[in-house]
Amino acid sequence: AQAQIGVTGLAVMGANLARNLARHGHAVAVHNRSQSRTKALMEQHGDEGTFVACETPEELVAALERPRRILIMVKAGAPTDAVIEEFAPLLEPGDMLVDGGNAHFLDTRRREAALRERGIHFVGAGVSGGEEGALLGPSIMPGGSRESYEALGPLLEDIAAKVDGVPCCTHIGPDGAGHFVKMVHNGIEYADMQLIAEAYDLLRQGLGLSPAELADVFEEWNKGELSSYLIEITAEVLRQVDATTGRPLVDVIADRAEQKGTGRWTVQIALDLGVPVSGIAEAVFARSVSGHADLREAARGLPGPSGVPAGPVGEGFAEDVRRALYASKIIAYAQGFDQIRAGSAEYGWDVDPGSLATIWRGGCIIRAVFLDRIREAYEGETPPVTLLTAPLFAEALGLAQDSWRRVVAKAAELGIPAPGFSTALAYYDSLRAERLPAALIQGQRDFFGAHTYQRTDREGSFHTLWSGDRTEIGA
Ligand code: NDP
């Protein structure tokens, strides 16, 4: 029998996706550069469905029905190019190469264009959900041609997570759209994690709650509007006790957050597109700060707040923090969706933000009840310019804002860093503001660089003769 799909790259992600495909009744041809991985998969899981073990790319290609569908799950970067170069010469026009790795979308655009010349469909597909998601149902964000999605969609939708019977997989848009969207997904994930970490820190330092007590708090929060995978696992991490020391594990783990790069990419690209994703940027920088042992060591002795804070941290603080977290989360997601819309416009992808919210409801790391609200916000005739003004979110922000302000003020007073909460609130207040001090910046720019400014009352560009008689001239 010919296999319906091939998987090359059988480390944890590839192996689990291959098993997921096989468990759904698809015959899967499997291949890996080092044969030991192929052997291990066959030995441990060969009975879970129909696998065709292949030792070489040629064998894999020969094992597949046409048009061929090959899923590449290797280390992102140069290895992906190497694997493409290995397979492309063996393929025929109409065949499909799917890259499910965490590729940069600009690489995906380059690869797609090059393979299109050779008649091969190249599909960059973002896959979220980690290894468990890969096996049990990930969220899948495929880019590439619509034509290739017709052939791939049914297989991918089959193995994707389902929410209310709807698969967490949809065609995102041409060429690099899938990987772009996956990148921003990860950026949002960074922001969400940072905000949760700040909430934990504020409650721990502000209220003196223990990790175990905080686990209860997060478990409680997980029953309401914050209900999400990240809040759920936060409770589990906080409850974990270290076997060797008997202390809460969170107190034994080194406080240096690492990153693989997708958060950084999100911010780099946001800067290029001119989209203010301050929540994501602060999250990336916060990880960076945590990792700078030298700076932290040097600065440790600097003074903190002197004297007693103005108001005691009272009972209501936990609820304030919960609301601040929700409000800040709305900001971070709104900014991420702004970036997706900007990317879609820049590259002509026509990405539907509502459908994204739909496929992120399950399978992926940021899965949350909240995404249903985002989906609803985009459902109307005219999509909101910013999610902040969608009625549901505008109302939520209005309800939360007093709490939010108290929390940010209290954090500053107590000397507890809350960059995510603070920047989110600043963004909210900036967008709300009738006037921004940007007018002064324009004045400064005109002063030192004759960069000109526009007026509120007349069309045109103007310059003041700062070093002359200070009269204004039209520029
Ligand atoms: P790794 O990223 O650790 O990559 C290991 C795999 O890449 C092995 O199969 C390895 O083959 C293969 N490989 C490396 N270099 C080459 C090369 N030059 N030629 C051929 N094959 C090569 O595996 P993961 O399973 O963790 O991830 C796979 C992809 O999925 C990555 O792009 C990753 O970013 C992405 N991803 C990972 C997630 C996760 O949670 N881990 C989540 C979502 C996406 P060999 O066995 O011969 O060394």
Coordinates of C-alpha atoms in Angstrom, one line a residue, residues 69-430:
R69 CA 2.9 15.1 0.7
I70 CA 6.0 15.2 2.9
L71 CA 6.1 16.8 6.3
I72 CA 9.5 18.1 7.3
M73 CA 10.1 18.2 11.1
V74 CA 13.8 18.9 11.5
K75 CA 15.7 21.5 13.4
A76 CA 14.8 25.0 12.0
G77 CA 17.3 26.9 10.0
A78 CA 20.1 25.4 7.8
P79 CA 18.9 21.8 8.4
T80 CA 15.6 22.7 6.8
D81 CA 17.3 24.0 3.7
A82 CA 19.5 20.9 3.6
V83 CA 16.5 18.6 3.8
I84 CA 14.6 20.6 1.1
E85 CA 17.6 20.3 -1.2
E86 CA 17.7 16.5 -0.5
F87 CA 14.0 16.0 -1.4
A88 CA 13.2 18.6 -4.0
P89 CA 15.2 16.9 -6.8
L90 CA 13.3 13.7 -6.2
L91 CA 9.8 15.3 -6.4
E92 CA 7.5 16.1 -9.3
P93 CA 5.4 19.1 -10.1
G94 CA 2.4 19.2 -7.8
D95 CA 4.1 17.5 -4.9
M96 CA 4.0 19.2 -1.5
L97 CA 6.7 19.8 1.0
V98 CA 5.4 21.0 4.4
D99 CA 7.7 22.5 6.9
G100 CA 6.2 22.1 10.3
G101 CA 9.3 23.5 12.1
N102 CA 9.7 26.9 13.7
A103 CA 11.0 28.6 10.6
H104 CA 11.3 32.4 10.3
F105 CA 8.5 33.4 7.9
L106 CA 11.0 35.3 5.7
D107 CA 12.8 32.0 5.2
T108 CA 9.5 30.4 4.3
R109 CA 8.8 33.1 1.8
R110 CA 12.2 32.5 0.2
R111 CA 11.8 28.7 0.1
E112 CA 8.2 28.9 -1.2
A113 CA 9.3 31.2 -4.1
A114 CA 12.2 29.0 -5.0
L115 CA 10.2 25.8 -4.9
R116 CA 7.3 27.3 -6.8
E117 CA 9.7 27.9 -9.7
R118 CA 10.3 24.1 -9.7
G119 CA 6.5 23.4 -9.6
I120 CA 6.6 22.2 -6.0
H121 CA 4.2 23.5 -3.4
F122 CA 6.0 24.6 -0.3
V123 CA 3.9 25.0 2.8
G124 CA 5.2 26.6 5.9
A125 CA 3.0 25.3 8.7
G126 CA 3.2 26.7 12.2
V127 CA 2.6 23.9 14.7
S128 CA 1.9 24.7 18.3
G129 CA 1.2 22.6 21.4
G130 CA 4.6 21.1 22.1
E131 CA 5.2 17.4 22.0
E132 CA 1.9 16.5 23.7
G133 CA 0.0 18.6 21.3
A134 CA 1.8 16.9 18.4
L135 CA 0.6 13.6 19.6
L136 CA -2.9 14.4 20.9
G137 CA -3.9 17.3 18.7
P138 CA -1.9 20.5 18.0
S139 CA -3.0 23.8 16.6
I140 CA -1.8 24.0 13.0
M141 CA -1.3 27.1 11.0
P142 CA -0.5 26.2 7.4
G143 CA 0.5 28.8 4.8
G144 CA 1.2 28.1 1.2
S145 CA -1.1 27.9 -1.8
R146 CA -4.8 27.4 -1.5
E147 CA -4.4 24.5 -3.9
S148 CA -2.0 22.7 -1.7
Y149 CA -4.4 23.2 1.3
E150 CA -7.1 21.3 -0.6
A151 CA -4.8 18.3 -0.6
L152 CA -3.3 18.8 2.9
G153 CA -6.2 20.3 4.8
P154 CA -8.2 17.1 5.4
L155 CA -5.1 15.3 6.8
L156 CA -4.0 18.2 9.0
E157 CA -7.5 19.0 10.2
D158 CA -7.9 15.3 11.1
I159 CA -4.9 15.4 13.5
A160 CA -5.5 18.9 14.9
A161 CA -7.1 19.6 18.2
K162 CA -10.9 20.0 18.1
V163 CA -13.0 22.6 20.0
D164 CA -16.7 22.2 19.8
G165 CA -16.0 19.9 16.9
V166 CA -14.1 22.6 15.0
P167 CA -10.6 21.6 14.0
C168 CA -7.8 23.9 15.2
C169 CA -6.4 24.2 11.7
T170 CA -7.2 26.4 8.8
H171 CA -5.5 27.8 5.8
I172 CA -3.9 31.0 7.0
G173 CA -2.8 32.6 3.7
P174 CA -0.2 32.3 1.0
D175 CA 3.6 31.7 1.4
G176 CA 4.9 32.7 4.9
A177 CA 1.5 33.6 6.4
G178 CA 1.4 30.4 8.5
H179 CA 4.8 30.9 10.0
F180 CA 4.2 34.6 10.6
V181 CA 1.1 33.9 12.5
K182 CA 2.9 31.1 14.5
M183 CA 5.6 33.6 15.3
V184 CA 3.1 36.2 16.7
H185 CA 1.4 33.4 18.6
N186 CA 4.6 32.7 20.3
G187 CA 5.1 36.4 21.0
I188 CA 1.7 36.6 22.6
E189 CA 2.7 33.5 24.6
Y190 CA 5.7 35.3 25.9
A191 CA 3.6 38.3 27.0
D192 CA 0.9 36.0 28.6
M193 CA 3.6 34.1 30.6
Q194 CA 5.3 37.3 31.7
L195 CA 2.0 38.8 33.0
I196 CA 1.2 35.6 34.9
A197 CA 4.7 35.7 36.4
E198 CA 4.2 39.3 37.5
A199 CA 0.9 38.4 39.1
Y200 CA 2.5 35.6 41.0
D201 CA 5.4 37.9 42.1
L202 CA 3.0 40.7 43.2
L203 CA 0.9 38.3 45.2
R204 CA 3.8 36.5 46.7
Q205 CA 5.7 39.6 47.7
G206 CA 2.7 41.8 48.3
L207 CA 0.6 39.4 50.3
G208 CA 3.2 37.0 51.5
L209 CA 1.4 34.0 50.1
S210 CA 3.3 30.7 49.7
P211 CA 3.6 28.9 46.4
A212 CA 1.1 26.3 47.5
E213 CA -1.4 29.0 48.5
L214 CA -0.7 30.7 45.2
A215 CA -1.4 27.4 43.4
D216 CA -4.9 27.6 45.0
V217 CA -5.3 31.2 43.8
F218 CA -4.4 30.3 40.2
E219 CA -6.6 27.2 40.3
E220 CA -9.5 29.5 41.4
W221 CA -8.7 32.0 38.7
N222 CA -8.7 29.2 36.1
K223 CA -12.5 28.9 36.7
G224 CA -13.3 32.3 35.4
E225 CA -12.5 34.6 32.5
L226 CA -8.8 33.9 32.8
S227 CA -9.4 30.2 32.3
S228 CA -6.5 29.0 30.1
Y229 CA -3.8 26.4 29.7
L230 CA -1.1 28.7 31.0
I231 CA -3.0 29.5 34.2
E232 CA -3.7 25.8 34.7
I233 CA 0.0 24.8 34.4
T234 CA 1.0 27.8 36.6
A235 CA -1.0 26.2 39.4
E236 CA 0.7 22.9 38.8
V237 CA 4.2 24.4 38.7
L238 CA 3.6 26.3 41.9
R239 CA 2.3 23.2 43.7
Q240 CA 5.3 21.1 42.8
V241 CA 7.7 20.3 45.7
D242 CA 11.3 19.6 45.0
A243 CA 12.2 16.0 45.9
T244 CA 15.8 16.7 47.0
T245 CA 15.3 19.8 49.2
G246 CA 11.6 19.6 50.1
R247 CA 11.2 23.2 49.1
P248 CA 8.7 24.5 46.5
L249 CA 10.3 23.7 43.2
V250 CA 9.8 27.3 42.0
D251 CA 12.2 28.4 44.7
V252 CA 14.9 26.0 43.5
I253 CA 14.7 26.8 39.8
A254 CA 17.3 29.4 38.7
D255 CA 15.5 32.7 37.9
R256 CA 16.9 33.1 34.4
A257 CA 14.3 32.7 31.7
E258 CA 15.6 31.4 28.4
Q259 CA 14.3 31.9 24.9
K260 CA 14.6 30.1 21.6
G261 CA 14.0 33.2 19.5
T262 CA 10.4 33.4 18.2
G263 CA 9.5 36.2 20.8
R264 CA 12.5 38.2 19.6
W265 CA 11.5 37.7 16.0
T266 CA 8.0 39.0 16.7
V267 CA 9.4 42.2 18.2
Q268 CA 12.0 42.6 15.5
I269 CA 9.3 42.3 12.8
A270 CA 6.9 44.5 14.7
L271 CA 9.5 47.2 14.7
D272 CA 9.9 46.9 11.0
L273 CA 6.1 47.0 10.5
G274 CA 5.8 49.9 12.9
V275 CA 3.3 48.1 15.2
P276 CA 3.5 48.9 18.9
V277 CA 3.7 45.5 20.6
S278 CA 5.0 46.8 23.8
G279 CA 3.5 43.9 25.9
I280 CA 5.4 41.4 23.9
A281 CA 8.6 43.5 23.8
E282 CA 8.6 43.9 27.6
A283 CA 8.2 40.2 27.9
V284 CA 11.2 39.5 25.7
F285 CA 13.2 42.2 27.6
A286 CA 12.1 40.8 31.0
R287 CA 13.5 37.4 30.0
S288 CA 16.7 39.2 28.8
V289 CA 17.0 41.1 32.1
S290 CA 16.6 37.9 34.1
G291 CA 19.5 36.4 32.2
H292 CA 21.9 39.2 32.7
A293 CA 23.6 37.9 35.9
D294 CA 26.3 40.6 35.6
L295 CA 23.9 43.5 35.6
R296 CA 21.8 42.1 38.3
E297 CA 24.9 41.3 40.5
A298 CA 26.2 44.8 40.0
A299 CA 22.9 46.5 40.8
R300 CA 21.8 44.3 43.7
G301 CA 22.8 46.8 46.4
L302 CA 20.8 49.8 44.9
P303 CA 18.3 51.2 47.3
G304 CA 14.6 50.1 47.2
P305 CA 11.6 52.0 48.5
S306 CA 12.2 53.7 51.8
G307 CA 9.6 54.0 54.5
V308 CA 6.2 52.3 54.7
P309 CA 4.1 52.2 51.6
A310 CA 1.2 54.7 51.6
G311 CA -1.5 52.1 51.8
P312 CA -1.3 48.6 53.2
V313 CA -1.7 45.7 50.9
G314 CA -5.2 44.6 51.7
E315 CA -7.6 41.8 51.1
G316 CA -8.8 43.2 47.9
F317 CA -5.3 43.1 46.4
A318 CA -5.6 39.6 45.0
E319 CA -8.7 40.5 43.1
D320 CA -7.1 43.7 41.9
V321 CA -4.2 41.7 40.6
R322 CA -6.6 39.3 38.9
R323 CA -8.3 42.1 37.1
A324 CA -5.0 43.8 36.2
L325 CA -3.8 40.5 34.7
Y326 CA -7.0 40.2 32.6
A327 CA -6.8 43.8 31.4
S328 CA -3.0 43.5 30.6
K329 CA -3.7 40.3 28.8
I330 CA -6.3 42.0 26.6
I331 CA -3.7 44.6 25.7
A332 CA -1.1 42.0 24.8
Y333 CA -3.4 40.0 22.6
A334 CA -4.8 43.2 20.9
Q335 CA -1.3 44.2 20.1
G336 CA -0.5 40.8 18.7
F337 CA -3.6 40.8 16.5
D338 CA -2.6 44.3 15.3
Q339 CA 0.7 42.9 14.2
I340 CA -1.0 40.0 12.3
R341 CA -3.2 42.5 10.5
A342 CA -0.2 44.7 9.7
G343 CA 1.7 41.7 8.4
S344 CA -1.2 40.5 6.4
A345 CA -1.6 43.9 4.8
E346 CA 2.2 44.3 4.1
Y347 CA 2.4 40.9 2.4
G348 CA -1.0 40.7 0.9
W349 CA -2.1 37.6 2.8
D350 CA -5.7 38.4 3.6
V351 CA -5.5 36.7 7.0
D352 CA -8.8 36.4 8.8
P353 CA -8.1 37.3 12.5
G354 CA -11.3 35.7 13.7
S355 CA -10.4 32.3 12.2
L356 CA -7.1 32.5 14.0
A357 CA -8.8 33.1 17.3
T358 CA -10.8 30.0 16.5
I359 CA -7.9 27.7 15.8
W360 CA -6.0 28.9 18.9
R361 CA -8.8 27.8 21.2
G362 CA -7.3 24.3 21.4
G363 CA -4.1 22.5 20.9
C364 CA -1.7 25.5 21.4
I365 CA 0.0 27.0 24.4
I366 CA -2.2 30.1 24.5
R367 CA -5.5 28.2 24.4
A368 CA -8.0 29.9 26.5
V369 CA -11.7 30.7 26.9
F370 CA -10.7 34.2 26.2
L371 CA -10.0 33.4 22.5
D372 CA -13.7 32.8 22.0
R373 CA -14.2 36.4 23.0
I374 CA -11.7 37.5 20.4
R375 CA -13.4 35.4 17.8
E376 CA -16.7 37.1 18.7
A377 CA -15.1 40.5 18.5
Y378 CA -14.0 39.9 14.9
E379 CA -17.3 38.3 13.9
G380 CA -19.2 41.5 13.3
E381 CA -19.7 43.3 9.9
T382 CA -16.8 45.7 10.5
P383 CA -14.0 44.4 12.5
P384 CA -12.8 46.7 15.3
V385 CA -9.8 48.9 14.5
T386 CA -8.4 47.6 17.8
L387 CA -9.7 44.8 20.0
L388 CA -9.7 47.2 22.9
T389 CA -12.8 48.9 21.5
A390 CA -14.8 45.7 20.8
P391 CA -17.7 46.1 23.2
L392 CA -16.8 43.1 25.4
F393 CA -13.2 44.2 25.9
A394 CA -14.0 47.8 26.3
E395 CA -16.4 46.9 29.1
A396 CA -13.8 44.5 30.7
L397 CA -11.1 47.2 30.6
G398 CA -13.5 49.7 32.1
L399 CA -14.3 47.3 34.9
A400 CA -10.7 46.5 35.5
Q401 CA -9.0 49.8 35.2
D402 CA -9.2 51.0 38.7
S403 CA -7.8 47.8 40.0
W404 CA -5.1 47.9 37.3
R405 CA -4.0 51.4 38.4
R406 CA -3.9 50.4 42.0
V407 CA -1.7 47.3 41.2
V408 CA 0.7 49.2 39.0
A409 CA 0.9 52.0 41.7
K410 CA 1.4 49.4 44.4
A411 CA 4.1 47.6 42.5
A412 CA 6.0 50.8 42.1
E413 CA 5.6 51.6 45.7
L414 CA 6.8 48.2 46.9
G415 CA 9.6 48.1 44.4
I416 CA 8.3 45.0 42.7
P417 CA 9.0 45.0 38.9
A418 CA 5.9 44.8 36.9
P419 CA 7.0 45.8 33.4
G420 CA 4.2 43.9 31.6
F421 CA 1.4 45.4 33.7
S422 CA 2.9 48.8 33.5
T423 CA 3.5 48.9 29.8
A424 CA 0.0 47.6 29.2
L425 CA -1.6 50.3 31.3
A426 CA 0.6 52.9 29.6
Y427 CA -0.6 51.7 26.2
Y428 CA -4.2 51.8 27.3
D429 CA -3.8 55.4 28.5
S430 CA -1.9 56.4 25.4

